[in-house]
Amino acid sequence: MSKTILVIDDSASMRQMVSLTLRSAGYTVVEAQDGKDALSKLDGRKYNLIVSDVNMPNMDGISFVQEAKKLPAYKFTPVIMLTTEGSDDKKAQGKAAGVRAWIVKPFQPPMLLDAVSKLVL
Amino acid sequence: MAEQVGKIADQTNLLALNAAIEAARAGEAGRGFSVVADEVRKLSKESGETGKLIRQTVDTVTEVIHKAQGLSASFAESEQAVVAESQQRVAQIIGDFDQTASMLQESLSELQQERQLVESEINQLVMHLQFQDRVDQIMGHLGDDMQHLGQALETLDENGQLPSVADWLERLKSTYTTLEQHELHDGRSTASANTSSSITFF
């Protein structure tokens, strides 16, 4: 059975590109359009990894990670932030929230897949 | 052997003839001997016939053997021809197979090269689309800022005061999400915007 990755981004085209990249490598992808939508999808389904944007309406990526880590079932699910944000300040916030890797857009598909393969459960 | 039998029969016949002549000379005394000589002649004649039969049989057998030898040689020749033809066909098939295999190998490596090119083009496309996405975000921030400016102008009408440029720029900076926005704001070059991202593991 293939591994499942939750992809969160408010840009539909970004979600498609990330999903396309992950699906081409054999992963199953579940998409969410912001942090709030993503939280509603943490409903007992097992995710082997989460790839999330940072700046999104309704709930940003960092807040989502903070909320997700409070849920026992998703406490240890690795998270990669994929964002245009490149400031050390934001990265530090992500690290404190429990993020495992930070990729600044634009991402190169092989680079994303490399990070995913290193962290996926 | 058949010839020897014939010779013996001839000599015996000659001897029997001589014996009959001698018996005739002997007159009455040789009459009994003459009968024996006749019998011997008959026997020698029969032996001569038997010799002929033996020779005929041997000739027949010899002919058959020669024919068999001829047939065998002809079979061997045609068999060799068949084997040679088969070898040639097998060599031809192996040659054709080798040629097809090398053509397939060539096509395979061409396909691999094509695949790499397509993969690289897709990667480039994904990168370009993301730049478009970044531009969308930056345009969104600009739109928000223009809206904010409109609100500020309304406030200006009531209070008669403009927000300070420094405050305005500071507020604008706080909305930035991309590195190139920060770089442009600080008057630096936007080198980072044109390069692919790096990855940080925690």
GROMACS .gro file of N, CA and C in nm, chain B residues 11-42 44:
model
   99
  132GLN      N    1   3.769  -7.875  -6.581
  132GLN     CA    2   3.877  -7.975  -6.577
  132GLN      C    3   3.820  -8.116  -6.555
  133THR      N    4   3.722  -8.122  -6.464
  133THR     CA    5   3.660  -8.253  -6.435
  133THR      C    6   3.593  -8.307  -6.562
  134ASN      N    7   3.527  -8.215  -6.634
  134ASN     CA    8   3.459  -8.253  -6.760
  134ASN      C    9   3.562  -8.308  -6.861
  135LEU      N   10   3.677  -8.233  -6.870
  135LEU     CA   11   3.785  -8.275  -6.962
  135LEU      C   12   3.839  -8.414  -6.925
  136LEU      N   13   3.859  -8.428  -6.793
  136LEU     CA   14   3.910  -8.558  -6.743
  136LEU      C   15   3.808  -8.669  -6.774
  137ALA      N   16   3.680  -8.640  -6.755
  137ALA     CA   17   3.576  -8.740  -6.779
  137ALA      C   18   3.573  -8.777  -6.928
  138LEU      N   19   3.595  -8.675  -7.013
  138LEU     CA   20   3.598  -8.698  -7.158
  138LEU      C   21   3.715  -8.790  -7.195
  139ASN      N   22   3.832  -8.755  -7.138
  139ASN     CA   23   3.952  -8.839  -7.160
  139ASN      C   24   3.926  -8.981  -7.111
  140ALA      N   25   3.862  -8.988  -6.995
  140ALA     CA   26   3.833  -9.122  -6.937
  140ALA      C   27   3.739  -9.201  -7.029
  141ALA      N   28   3.641  -9.133  -7.091
  141ALA     CA   29   3.544  -9.199  -7.182
  141ALA      C   30   3.616  -9.248  -7.307
  142ILE      N   31   3.712  -9.161  -7.357
  142ILE     CA   32   3.790  -9.200  -7.475
  142ILE      C   33   3.874  -9.324  -7.443
  143GLU      N   34   3.941  -9.315  -7.327
  143GLU     CA   35   4.025  -9.429  -7.286
  143GLU      C   36   3.939  -9.553  -7.267
  144ALA      N   37   3.820  -9.533  -7.215
  144ALA     CA   38   3.730  -9.648  -7.191
  144ALA      C   39   3.686  -9.711  -7.325
  145ALA      N   40   3.662  -9.623  -7.425
  145ALA     CA   41   3.623  -9.675  -7.559
  145ALA      C   42   3.735  -9.757  -7.620
  146ARG      N   43   3.860  -9.707  -7.601
  146ARG     CA   44   3.978  -9.781  -7.653
  146ARG      C   45   3.989  -9.917  -7.584
  147ALA      N   46   3.957  -9.917  -7.463
  147ALA     CA   47   3.972 -10.044  -7.388
  147ALA      C   48   3.866 -10.146  -7.429
  148GLY      N   49   3.765 -10.097  -7.503
  148GLY     CA   50   3.665 -10.190  -7.556
  148GLY      C   51   3.573 -10.242  -7.449
  149GLU      N   52   3.549 -10.372  -7.456
  149GLU     CA   53   3.451 -10.432  -7.364
  149GLU      C   54   3.491 -10.415  -7.219
  150ALA      N   55   3.624 -10.421  -7.197
  150ALA     CA   56   3.673 -10.412  -7.057
  150ALA      C   57   3.649 -10.273  -6.997
  151GLY      N   58   3.646 -10.174  -7.091
  151GLY     CA   59   3.629 -10.037  -7.037
  151GLY      C   60   3.485  -9.990  -7.034
  152ARG      N   61   3.391 -10.079  -7.070
  152ARG     CA   62   3.251 -10.032  -7.075
  152ARG      C   63   3.199  -9.981  -6.941
  153GLY      N   64   3.229 -10.053  -6.840
  153GLY     CA   65   3.182 -10.009  -6.704
  153GLY      C   66   3.242  -9.876  -6.666
  154PHE      N   67   3.372  -9.867  -6.701
  154PHE     CA   68   3.442  -9.740  -6.670
  154PHE      C   69   3.382  -9.624  -6.749
  155SER      N   70   3.335  -9.653  -6.871
  155SER     CA   71   3.274  -9.551  -6.956
  155SER      C   72   3.147  -9.494  -6.893
  156VAL      N   73   3.070  -9.585  -6.831
  156VAL     CA   74   2.947  -9.539  -6.762
  156VAL      C   75   2.981  -9.443  -6.648
  157VAL      N   76   3.087  -9.482  -6.573
  157VAL     CA   77   3.129  -9.395  -6.460
  157VAL      C   78   3.174  -9.259  -6.513
  158ALA      N   79   3.251  -9.267  -6.629
  158ALA     CA   80   3.301  -9.139  -6.687
  158ALA      C   81   3.186  -9.050  -6.729
  159ASP      N   82   3.082  -9.112  -6.785
  159ASP     CA   83   2.961  -9.034  -6.822
  159ASP      C   84   2.899  -8.966  -6.702
  160GLU      N   85   2.886  -9.039  -6.595
  160GLU     CA   86   2.827  -8.984  -6.472
  160GLU      C   87   2.911  -8.868  -6.419
  161VAL      N   88   3.044  -8.890  -6.427
  161VAL     CA   89   3.133  -8.782  -6.379
  161VAL      C   90   3.114  -8.657  -6.465
  162ARG      N   91   3.101  -8.680  -6.598
  162ARG     CA   92   3.080  -8.565  -6.688
  162ARG      C   93   2.951  -8.489  -6.653
  163LYS      N   94   2.844  -8.571  -6.627
  163LYS     CA   95   2.717  -8.508  -6.588
  163LYS      C   96   2.735  -8.424  -6.463
  165SER      N   97   3.010  -8.299  -6.349
  165SER     CA   98   3.095  -8.181  -6.374
  165SER      C   99   3.013  -8.070  -6.441
   0.00000   0.00000   0.00000
